[in-house]
Coordinates of C-alpha atoms (C1' of nucleotides) in Angstrom, one line a residue:
Chain H
X1 CA 0.0 0.0 0.0
X2 CA 2.3 2.7 -1.2
X3 CA -0.5 5.3 -0.8
X4 CA -1.3 4.7 2.8
X5 CA 1.1 7.4 3.9
X6 CA -0.6 10.6 5.0
X7 CA 1.5 13.7 5.1
X8 CA 0.5 16.8 7.0
X9 CA -0.5 20.0 5.3
X10 CA 1.8 23.1 4.9
X11 CA 1.7 25.6 7.7
X12 CA 1.1 28.9 5.9
X13 CA 1.9 30.9 9.1
X14 CA 5.4 29.4 9.3
X15 CA 8.5 31.3 8.4
X16 CA 10.0 28.0 7.3
X17 CA 10.4 27.7 3.5
X18 CA 7.8 25.5 1.8
X19 CA 10.5 23.1 0.4
X20 CA 11.9 22.7 3.9
X21 CA 8.5 22.0 5.5
X22 CA 7.9 19.3 2.8
X23 CA 11.3 17.8 3.5
X24 CA 10.6 17.9 7.2
X25 CA 7.3 16.0 6.7
X26 CA 8.9 13.2 4.7
X27 CA 11.9 13.0 7.0
X28 CA 9.6 12.6 10.0
X29 CA 7.7 9.9 8.2
X30 CA 11.0 8.0 7.8
X31 CA 12.1 8.6 11.3
X32 CA 8.8 7.4 12.7
X33 CA 8.9 4.3 10.6
X34 CA 5.9 5.2 8.5
X35 CA 8.3 4.9 5.6
X36 CA 10.8 2.1 5.9
X37 CA 14.0 1.1 4.2
X38 CA 13.3 0.4 0.5
X39 CA 9.8 2.0 0.6
X40 CA 8.8 4.3 -2.2
X41 CA 8.3 7.9 -1.4
X42 CA 5.2 9.5 -3.1
X43 CA 6.0 10.5 -6.6
X44 CA 6.7 14.1 -7.5
X45 CA 3.3 14.3 -9.2
X46 CA 1.6 13.0 -6.1
X47 CA 3.4 15.5 -3.8
X48 CA 2.6 18.4 -6.2
X49 CA -1.0 17.4 -6.0
X50 CA -1.0 17.0 -2.2
X51 CA 0.8 20.3 -1.4
X52 CA -0.4 22.3 -4.4
X53 CA 3.0 23.6 -5.3
X54 CA 5.2 23.7 -8.4
X55 CA 7.3 20.7 -9.3
X56 CA 10.6 22.5 -8.7
X57 CA 9.6 23.1 -5.1
X58 CA 9.0 19.4 -4.6
X59 CA 12.2 18.5 -6.3
X60 CA 14.1 20.9 -4.0
X61 CA 12.6 19.2 -0.9
X62 CA 13.5 15.7 -2.3
X63 CA 17.0 16.9 -3.0
X64 CA 17.5 18.0 0.6
X65 CA 16.6 14.5 1.7
X66 CA 18.9 12.9 -0.8
X67 CA 21.9 15.0 0.2
X68 CA 21.2 14.0 3.8
X69 CA 21.6 10.5 2.7
X70 CA 18.0 9.5 3.6
X71 CA 16.7 8.7 0.1
X72 CA 17.9 7.7 -3.3
X73 CA 16.2 8.5 -6.6
X74 CA 16.0 5.9 -9.3
X75 CA 15.4 7.3 -12.8
X76 CA 12.1 6.1 -14.2
X77 CA 11.2 4.2 -11.0
X78 CA 10.8 6.6 -8.1
X79 CA 12.4 7.9 -5.0
X80 CA 13.1 5.3 -2.3
X81 CA 14.1 5.3 1.4
X82 CA 17.8 4.3 1.4
X83 CA 18.6 0.9 2.7
X84 CA 21.8 0.5 4.6
X85 CA 24.2 -2.2 3.7
X86 CA 25.4 -4.6 6.5
X87 CA 28.0 -2.9 8.6
X88 CA 31.5 -4.4 8.7
X89 CA 33.1 -4.0 12.1
X90 CA 36.8 -3.5 12.3
X91 CA 38.3 -4.3 15.6
X92 CA 41.5 -2.8 16.9
X93 CA 43.1 -6.2 17.4
X94 CA 42.8 -7.0 13.7
X95 CA 46.6 -6.6 13.3
X96 CA 47.6 -8.5 16.4
X97 CA 50.2 -11.0 15.4
X98 CA 48.0 -14.0 16.2
X99 CA 45.6 -13.0 13.3
X100 CA 48.4 -11.7 11.1
X101 CA 46.8 -12.5 7.8
X102 CA 47.1 -9.2 6.2
X103 CA 44.9 -7.3 3.9
X104 CA 43.2 -9.5 1.3
X105 CA 43.4 -12.7 3.3
X106 CA 41.9 -11.1 6.5
X107 CA 39.2 -9.4 4.5
X108 CA 38.2 -12.6 2.8
X109 CA 38.1 -14.7 5.9
X110 CA 36.1 -12.1 7.9
X111 CA 33.6 -11.4 5.2
X112 CA 32.9 -15.1 4.6
X113 CA 32.5 -15.6 8.4
X114 CA 29.9 -12.8 8.3
X115 CA 28.1 -14.6 5.4
X116 CA 29.2 -12.2 2.6
X117 CA 30.9 -12.8 -0.7
X118 CA 34.2 -11.0 -0.7
X119 CA 36.3 -10.0 -3.6
X120 CA 39.3 -7.8 -4.3
X121 CA 40.0 -6.1 -7.6
X122 CA 42.0 -3.2 -9.2
X123 CA 45.2 -4.7 -7.8
X124 CA 48.1 -2.6 -9.1
X125 CA 51.7 -2.4 -8.1
X126 CA 53.8 0.7 -8.9
X127 CA 57.1 2.1 -8.1
X128 CA 56.4 5.8 -7.4
X129 CA 57.5 9.0 -5.7
X130 CA 55.1 9.1 -2.8
X131 CA 52.7 12.0 -2.0
X132 CA 54.3 14.4 0.5
X133 CA 52.1 13.4 3.4
X134 CA 53.1 9.8 2.9
X135 CA 56.8 10.6 2.5
X136 CA 56.7 12.5 5.8
X137 CA 55.1 9.6 7.6
X138 CA 57.8 7.3 6.3
X139 CA 60.5 9.8 7.2
X140 CA 61.7 9.7 3.5
X141 CA 63.5 12.4 1.6
X142 CA 62.0 14.2 -1.4
X143 CA 63.6 11.8 -3.9
X144 CA 63.1 8.5 -2.2
X145 CA 60.9 6.0 -4.0
X146 CA 58.4 3.6 -2.7
X147 CA 56.3 0.6 -3.8
X148 CA 52.6 1.5 -3.9
X149 CA 50.2 -1.5 -3.8
X150 CA 46.6 -0.5 -4.7
X151 CA 43.5 -2.5 -4.4
X152 CA 39.7 -2.3 -3.9
X153 CA 37.7 -4.5 -1.6
X154 CA 34.1 -5.5 -2.4
X155 CA 31.4 -7.4 -0.5
X156 CA 28.7 -9.0 -2.6
X157 CA 30.0 -7.1 -5.6
X158 CA 29.5 -3.7 -3.8
X159 CA 32.8 -1.8 -3.3
X160 CA 33.4 -0.9 0.3
X161 CA 37.0 0.2 0.6
X162 CA 40.0 1.3 -1.4
X163 CA 43.5 1.0 -0.1
X164 CA 47.0 1.9 -1.1
X165 CA 50.0 0.6 0.8
X166 CA 53.3 2.4 0.5
X167 CA 56.5 0.6 1.4
X168 CA 60.0 2.2 1.1
X169 CA 61.9 0.8 -1.9
X170 CA 64.7 0.0 0.5
X171 CA 62.5 -2.5 2.3
X172 CA 60.4 -3.8 -0.6
X173 CA 63.2 -4.6 -3.0
X174 CA 64.0 -8.3 -3.6
X175 CA 60.8 -9.4 -1.8
X176 CA 57.4 -10.5 -2.8
X177 CA 56.1 -7.1 -1.8
X178 CA 56.8 -6.2 -5.4
X179 CA 54.5 -8.9 -6.7
X180 CA 50.7 -9.0 -6.8
X181 CA 50.7 -12.0 -4.5
X182 CA 52.8 -11.0 -1.5
X183 CA 52.8 -14.5 -0.1
X184 CA 51.6 -16.1 3.2
X185 CA 51.0 -13.5 6.0
X186 CA 51.0 -10.6 3.5
X187 CA 53.4 -7.8 3.3
X188 CA 53.8 -7.5 7.1
X189 CA 55.3 -11.0 7.1
X190 CA 57.7 -10.0 4.3
X191 CA 58.7 -6.9 6.2
X192 CA 59.5 -8.9 9.3
X193 CA 61.5 -11.4 7.3
X194 CA 63.6 -8.5 6.2
X195 CA 64.5 -7.9 9.8
X196 CA 62.1 -5.2 10.9
X197 CA 60.1 -6.5 13.9
X198 CA 56.7 -4.9 13.9
X199 CA 56.0 -3.1 17.1
X200 CA 52.9 -1.0 16.8
X201 CA 50.5 0.8 14.3
X202 CA 49.1 4.3 14.4
X203 CA 45.8 5.0 12.7
X204 CA 44.7 8.5 11.9
X205 CA 41.1 8.8 11.0
X206 CA 39.1 11.6 9.3
X207 CA 35.5 11.7 8.3
X208 CA 34.6 13.7 5.2
X209 CA 32.6 13.8 2.0
X210 CA 34.2 11.8 -0.8
X211 CA 36.1 13.3 -3.7
X212 CA 34.6 12.6 -7.1
X213 CA 37.0 9.8 -7.9
X214 CA 36.3 8.2 -4.5
X215 CA 32.6 8.4 -4.9
X216 CA 33.0 6.7 -8.3
X217 CA 35.4 4.0 -7.1
X218 CA 33.1 3.1 -4.1
X219 CA 29.9 3.6 -6.0
X220 CA 28.7 5.9 -3.2
X221 CA 25.2 7.2 -3.1
X222 CA 24.9 11.0 -2.8
X223 CA 25.1 12.0 0.9
X224 CA 27.3 9.2 2.0
X225 CA 30.5 10.3 3.7
X226 CA 33.7 8.3 4.0
X227 CA 36.3 7.3 6.6
X228 CA 39.8 8.3 5.5
X229 CA 42.1 6.2 7.5
X230 CA 45.9 6.4 7.3
X231 CA 47.8 3.6 9.2
X232 CA 51.5 3.7 9.8
X233 CA 53.4 0.6 10.8
X234 CA 56.4 1.0 13.1
X235 CA 59.3 -1.3 13.7
X236 CA 60.6 -1.9 17.3
X237 CA 63.3 0.7 16.8
X238 CA 60.7 3.3 15.8
X239 CA 61.3 3.2 12.1
X240 CA 58.1 3.6 10.0
X241 CA 58.1 0.7 7.6
X242 CA 54.7 1.0 5.8
X243 CA 51.9 3.5 5.4
X244 CA 48.4 2.3 4.3
X245 CA 46.0 5.0 3.0
X246 CA 42.4 3.7 2.9
X247 CA 39.1 5.2 2.1
X248 CA 36.0 3.4 3.4
X249 CA 32.3 3.9 2.7
X250 CA 30.9 5.4 5.9
X251 CA 27.9 3.3 5.3
X252 CA 29.6 0.0 5.5
X253 CA 31.9 0.3 8.5
X254 CA 32.0 0.6 12.3
X255 CA 35.5 1.1 13.6
X256 CA 36.1 -0.3 17.0
X257 CA 39.1 0.3 19.3
X258 CA 40.1 -0.9 22.7
X259 CA 42.1 1.4 24.8
X260 CA 43.8 0.4 28.1
X261 CA 43.0 2.6 31.1
X262 CA 46.6 1.9 32.2
Chain W
X1 CA 41.3 40.5 -7.9
X2 CA 38.1 38.5 -7.6
X3 CA 37.7 38.6 -11.4
X4 CA 41.1 37.1 -12.4
X5 CA 39.6 33.6 -12.4
X6 CA 39.1 32.3 -15.9
X7 CA 36.7 29.4 -16.3
X8 CA 36.6 27.1 -19.3
X9 CA 33.6 27.1 -21.7
X10 CA 31.0 24.4 -21.9
X11 CA 31.6 21.4 -24.0
X12 CA 28.5 21.1 -26.2
X13 CA 29.5 17.7 -27.4
X14 CA 29.6 16.3 -23.9
X15 CA 26.9 14.0 -22.5
X16 CA 27.6 15.5 -19.1
X17 CA 24.8 17.8 -17.9
X18 CA 25.5 21.5 -18.1
X19 CA 25.2 22.1 -14.4
X20 CA 27.6 19.3 -13.7
X21 CA 30.1 20.7 -16.2
X22 CA 29.9 24.1 -14.4
X23 CA 30.3 22.4 -11.0
X24 CA 33.3 20.5 -12.4
X25 CA 35.0 23.8 -13.6
X26 CA 34.6 25.5 -10.2
X27 CA 35.6 22.4 -8.3
X28 CA 38.8 22.1 -10.5
X29 CA 39.5 25.8 -9.8
X30 CA 39.4 25.0 -6.1
X31 CA 41.4 21.9 -6.4
X32 CA 44.1 23.6 -8.4
X33 CA 44.3 26.5 -5.9
X34 CA 43.0 29.1 -8.4
X35 CA 40.4 29.6 -5.7
X36 CA 41.6 29.4 -2.2
X37 CA 39.9 29.2 1.2
X38 CA 37.7 32.2 1.8
X39 CA 37.9 33.3 -1.8
X40 CA 34.7 34.5 -3.4
X41 CA 33.3 32.3 -6.2
X42 CA 32.0 34.4 -9.2
X43 CA 28.4 35.6 -8.5
X44 CA 25.4 33.9 -10.1
X45 CA 25.0 36.8 -12.4
X46 CA 28.6 36.6 -13.6
X47 CA 28.3 32.8 -14.1
X48 CA 25.1 33.2 -16.1
X49 CA 26.8 35.8 -18.3
X50 CA 29.9 33.6 -18.7
X51 CA 28.1 30.4 -19.6
X52 CA 25.0 31.9 -21.1
X53 CA 22.6 29.7 -19.2
X54 CA 19.6 30.3 -16.9
X55 CA 20.0 31.2 -13.3
X56 CA 18.5 27.9 -12.0
X57 CA 21.2 26.0 -13.9
X58 CA 23.9 28.0 -12.2
X59 CA 22.2 27.6 -8.8
X60 CA 22.1 23.8 -9.4
X61 CA 25.8 23.7 -10.0
X62 CA 26.5 25.8 -6.9
X63 CA 24.3 23.6 -4.9
X64 CA 26.3 20.5 -5.9
X65 CA 29.5 22.1 -4.6
X66 CA 27.8 23.2 -1.4
X67 CA 26.5 19.7 -0.7
X68 CA 30.0 18.4 -1.3
X69 CA 31.2 20.7 1.5
X70 CA 33.4 22.7 -0.9
X71 CA 31.6 26.1 -0.6
X72 CA 29.3 28.1 1.6
X73 CA 26.7 30.7 0.4
X74 CA 26.3 33.8 2.5
X75 CA 23.0 35.6 1.8
X76 CA 23.6 39.0 0.3
X77 CA 27.4 38.6 0.2
X78 CA 28.2 35.8 -2.2
X79 CA 29.5 32.2 -2.4
X80 CA 32.8 31.5 -0.8
X81 CA 35.3 28.6 -0.8
X82 CA 34.9 26.9 2.6
X83 CA 37.6 27.5 5.1
X84 CA 38.4 24.6 7.4
X85 CA 38.6 25.1 11.1
X86 CA 41.8 23.9 12.8
X87 CA 41.7 20.2 13.4
X88 CA 41.7 18.9 16.9
X89 CA 43.6 15.6 17.3
X90 CA 42.3 13.1 19.7
X91 CA 45.0 10.6 20.7
X92 CA 44.2 7.2 21.9
X93 CA 46.2 7.7 25.2
X94 CA 43.9 10.5 26.2
X95 CA 42.3 8.4 28.9
X96 CA 45.5 6.9 30.2
X97 CA 45.5 7.3 34.0
X98 CA 48.4 9.7 33.9
X99 CA 46.3 12.3 32.1
X100 CA 43.1 11.4 33.8
X101 CA 41.5 14.8 33.8
X102 CA 38.3 13.8 32.2
X103 CA 36.0 15.6 29.8
X104 CA 35.8 19.3 30.4
X105 CA 39.2 19.7 32.1
X106 CA 41.0 17.7 29.4
X107 CA 39.2 19.6 26.7
X108 CA 40.1 23.0 28.2
X109 CA 43.8 22.2 28.8
X110 CA 44.3 20.7 25.3
X111 CA 42.5 23.5 23.5
X112 CA 44.4 26.2 25.3
X113 CA 47.7 24.4 24.6
X114 CA 46.7 24.5 20.9
X115 CA 46.0 28.3 21.1
X116 CA 42.2 28.1 21.0
X117 CA 39.6 29.5 23.4
X118 CA 37.6 26.6 24.8
X119 CA 34.2 26.7 26.4
X120 CA 31.6 24.2 27.5
X121 CA 27.9 24.9 27.7
X122 CA 24.5 23.2 27.7
X123 CA 25.4 21.3 30.8
X124 CA 22.5 19.2 31.9
X125 CA 22.2 16.4 34.4
X126 CA 19.1 14.1 34.3
X127 CA 18.0 10.9 35.8
X128 CA 16.5 8.9 32.9
X129 CA 15.7 5.5 31.4
X130 CA 18.5 5.1 28.9
X131 CA 18.0 4.5 25.2
X132 CA 18.1 0.7 24.4
X133 CA 21.6 0.8 22.8
X134 CA 23.0 2.4 25.9
X135 CA 21.2 0.0 28.2
X136 CA 22.6 -2.9 26.3
X137 CA 26.1 -1.6 26.5
X138 CA 25.7 -1.1 30.3
X139 CA 24.2 -4.6 30.7
X140 CA 21.1 -3.0 32.3
X141 CA 17.6 -4.3 32.5
X142 CA 14.7 -2.5 30.8
X143 CA 13.7 -0.6 33.9
X144 CA 17.1 0.4 35.4
X145 CA 17.8 4.1 35.5
X146 CA 20.9 6.1 34.8
X147 CA 22.4 9.5 35.3
X148 CA 22.8 11.3 31.9
X149 CA 25.3 14.1 31.8
X150 CA 25.0 16.2 28.7
X151 CA 27.3 19.0 27.5
X152 CA 28.6 20.8 24.4
X153 CA 32.2 21.7 23.7
X154 CA 33.1 24.8 21.7
X155 CA 36.4 26.2 20.4
X156 CA 36.6 30.0 19.8
X157 CA 32.8 30.0 20.2
X158 CA 32.3 27.4 17.4
X159 CA 30.6 24.2 18.7
X160 CA 32.7 21.1 17.8
X161 CA 31.3 18.3 19.9
X162 CA 28.3 17.2 21.9
X163 CA 28.5 14.5 24.5
X164 CA 26.2 12.6 26.8
X165 CA 27.7 10.3 29.5
X166 CA 25.5 7.6 31.0
X167 CA 26.3 6.2 34.4
X168 CA 24.2 3.5 36.1
X169 CA 22.2 5.0 39.1
X170 CA 23.7 2.3 41.3
X171 CA 27.2 3.8 40.7
X172 CA 26.3 7.4 40.5
X173 CA 24.2 7.7 43.6
X174 CA 25.7 9.6 46.5
X175 CA 28.5 10.9 44.4
X176 CA 29.4 14.2 42.7
X177 CA 28.5 12.4 39.4
X178 CA 25.0 13.8 40.1
X179 CA 26.3 17.3 40.3
X180 CA 27.3 19.7 37.5
X181 CA 30.8 19.9 38.8
X182 CA 31.9 16.3 39.3
X183 CA 35.1 17.3 41.1
X184 CA 38.8 16.8 40.5
X185 CA 39.6 14.0 37.9
X186 CA 36.0 14.0 36.7
X187 CA 33.5 11.2 36.8
X188 CA 36.1 8.5 36.2
X189 CA 37.8 9.5 39.5
X190 CA 34.4 9.3 41.2
X191 CA 33.7 5.9 39.7
X192 CA 37.1 4.6 40.9
X193 CA 36.5 6.0 44.4
X194 CA 33.3 3.9 44.5
X195 CA 35.5 0.8 44.1
X196 CA 35.4 0.2 40.4
X197 CA 38.9 0.1 39.1
X198 CA 38.9 1.2 35.5
X199 CA 40.5 -1.3 33.2
X200 CA 39.9 -0.4 29.6
X201 CA 37.6 1.5 27.2
X202 CA 36.1 0.4 23.9
X203 CA 35.3 3.1 21.3
X204 CA 32.9 2.4 18.4
X205 CA 33.1 4.9 15.6
X206 CA 30.7 5.6 12.8
X207 CA 30.8 8.3 10.2
X208 CA 27.5 9.7 8.8
X209 CA 25.6 12.8 7.9
X210 CA 24.2 14.6 10.9
X211 CA 20.6 14.5 12.0
X212 CA 18.7 17.8 11.9
X213 CA 19.2 18.4 15.6
X214 CA 22.9 17.6 15.5
X215 CA 23.5 19.9 12.5
X216 CA 21.8 22.7 14.6
X217 CA 23.7 22.0 17.8
X218 CA 27.0 21.9 16.0
X219 CA 26.2 24.7 13.6
X220 CA 27.3 22.5 10.8
X221 CA 27.6 23.8 7.3
X222 CA 25.8 21.7 4.7
X223 CA 27.9 18.9 3.5
X224 CA 29.8 18.3 6.7
X225 CA 29.5 14.8 8.1
X226 CA 30.0 13.8 11.7
X227 CA 31.9 11.2 13.8
X228 CA 29.5 9.3 16.0
X229 CA 31.6 7.8 18.8
X230 CA 30.3 5.6 21.6
X231 CA 32.8 4.9 24.3
X232 CA 32.2 2.3 27.0
X233 CA 34.3 2.2 30.1
X234 CA 34.9 -1.2 31.8
X235 CA 36.0 -2.0 35.3
X236 CA 38.7 -4.7 36.0
X237 CA 36.0 -7.3 36.5
X238 CA 34.5 -6.6 33.1
X239 CA 31.6 -4.6 34.4
X240 CA 30.7 -1.7 32.1
X241 CA 30.5 1.4 34.3
X242 CA 29.9 4.2 31.9
X243 CA 28.9 4.9 28.3
X244 CA 29.7 8.2 26.6
X245 CA 27.8 9.0 23.4
X246 CA 29.5 11.8 21.4
X247 CA 28.9 13.5 18.1
X248 CA 31.8 15.5 16.6
X249 CA 32.0 17.7 13.7
X250 CA 33.9 15.8 11.0
X251 CA 35.6 19.1 10.1
X252 CA 37.2 19.6 13.4
X253 CA 38.7 16.3 14.4
X254 CA 41.3 13.7 13.5
X255 CA 41.0 10.6 15.7
X256 CA 44.3 8.9 16.3
X257 CA 44.8 5.4 17.8
X258 CA 47.9 3.4 18.6
X259 CA 47.6 -0.3 18.2
X260 CA 50.2 -2.8 19.5
X261 CA 51.4 -5.3 17.0
X262 CA 51.7 -7.8 19.9
Chain C
dA1 C1' 1.7 4.2 -23.7
dA2 C1' 1.9 5.8 -19.2
dG3 C1' 4.5 7.1 -15.3
dT4 C1' 8.6 8.3 -13.3
dG5 C1' 12.7 11.3 -12.4
dG6 C1' 16.5 14.5 -15.0
dT7 C1' 17.5 18.8 -17.1
dC8 C1' 16.7 23.5 -18.4
dT9 C1' 14.4 28.0 -19.3
dA10 C1' 12.6 32.7 -18.1
dG11 C1' 10.7 34.9 -15.4
dA12 C1' 8.9 36.9 -10.4
dC13 C1' 9.4 38.7 -5.7
dC14 C1' 11.9 38.6 -1.4
dA15 C1' 15.7 39.2 2.3
dC16 C1' 20.2 40.3 3.3
dT17 C1' 24.8 43.0 2.8
dC18 C1' 27.4 46.7 1.5
dT19 C1' 28.5 51.5 0.3
Chain A
dG1 C1' 20.3 51.7 -4.1
dA2 C1' 22.9 48.2 -6.2
dG3 C1' 24.3 43.7 -5.8
dT4 C1' 23.9 39.4 -3.8
dG5 C1' 21.7 34.9 -2.8
dG6 C1' 16.8 32.5 -1.3
dT7 C1' 12.4 31.0 -2.8
dC8 C1' 8.9 29.9 -6.0
dT9 C1' 6.2 29.4 -10.4
dA10 C1' 4.8 27.3 -14.9
dG11 C1' 6.0 25.6 -18.3
dA12 C1' 9.2 22.5 -21.8
dC13 C1' 11.6 18.4 -23.5
dC14 C1' 14.3 14.3 -22.4
dA15 C1' 15.6 9.5 -20.7
dC16 C1' 14.5 5.6 -18.1
dT17 C1' 11.2 1.9 -16.3
dT18 C1' 7.2 -0.6 -16.2
dT19 C1' 2.9 -2.4 -18.1

DNA sequence: AAGTGGTCTAGACCACTCT
DNA sequence: GAGTGGTCTAGACCACTTT
């Protein structure tokens, strides 16, 4: 019964713009559960009829909701309440040595355990001069080169995360870090074999709207922000040995950290 | 020299909608540094003139940029490239016992060290039945009550964070946790005095667009997402003793965590 | 073919800021 | 008062989806 939804009338005495009042009504219907995930919002024509306003006014209201991430428009089909993908939880012990299957392997195991179908694509390995922020974190000079390992993670075909690992050339050379398959235990195992005992990681997390390329790579709906997480791995002597720059769909992740009270 | 900016012409052979092409041009000008933070974007009238399109088309383009968080419109003044507030860094050792000045005190000290003017307002203390997600985290039954301590943090008068701490009534009663000034060391000191030795914290972090109330409380510009961080404090025997639910302007924070490699 | 959203035009009037 | 953005109208034509 897509038509059972009853929306209030406009308040002509209100200072609030008409398009905002309309957006408020629909937002409230979603918050109250009168419209649920996947439900169709009344069509533009129906809303014009109900409120007696021009189409552009209705569209403006619907656009507000879309940029809030509450709805998605599907051309030729209608406007729908956004359904949220299952959230993937990243625990802070995911790099403890006892689960040291890095990157791809860990992602595949976790996703299958959670009943999803994982995949990894866009794998690319380049020797490059790193971006300045990366070079700083790796304590590299302006002309030092690194190996950049890029990939994209998907769950049930839906991209959820892109990541680029940067490893100083000095460490990566003559190891499987330079090959698409970095071998058992991933690049961290290769780094340790090279004599750098991993000691700790530092993760810096920002929350922002995606850039255009990121929105495309992650197939993000309008109004979905991203986590931008930069992880630096340090050896026991304090040397930074790897930086991983990842962008994650805000929709798809909960990050979880355990902190000692000490 | 507001007029020194030269924008490309439209590509009539492109499939890309005119308003998107215009948004792309302005976005590129920002990304390339031709327009910097605080600079004025050409007025709607100037853009109409330059591109030879209707005003609504220009407005549509500008709205895209605004919902990406790249620009802000100021009524009667113009559209400006967003300037980003100084970022506040939250390190993962901020609750280590050695800096155990909690909440307000820690915020004030850190902000002053960074050269900002901190303030805290909207302090409210209530005895309530907690939301279900909070009750679950505190292992409470459906009828248990808690003390909810709400406040809002500001830097230079700009709100950056709202927080509500929930402490089970059983723990809070007969302590300064029920008073606006919870005393030296904050509520964690009071909880320990009551015999619960704090052992560790768990922080769950999401990234999403703000609700209406949150956008208002944090005076968020359109297109700014928030961190939603829920921290649970555990005593040595595993008992959860406090949950703090905080919403932070994504603009104003970098969260930083250190993880042992173990 | 009918219904849906996507893009665009060409106006109108209003509210705010600056000089 | 001139310039700016904010709201709203009443159309037009297009592209996609469903029946």
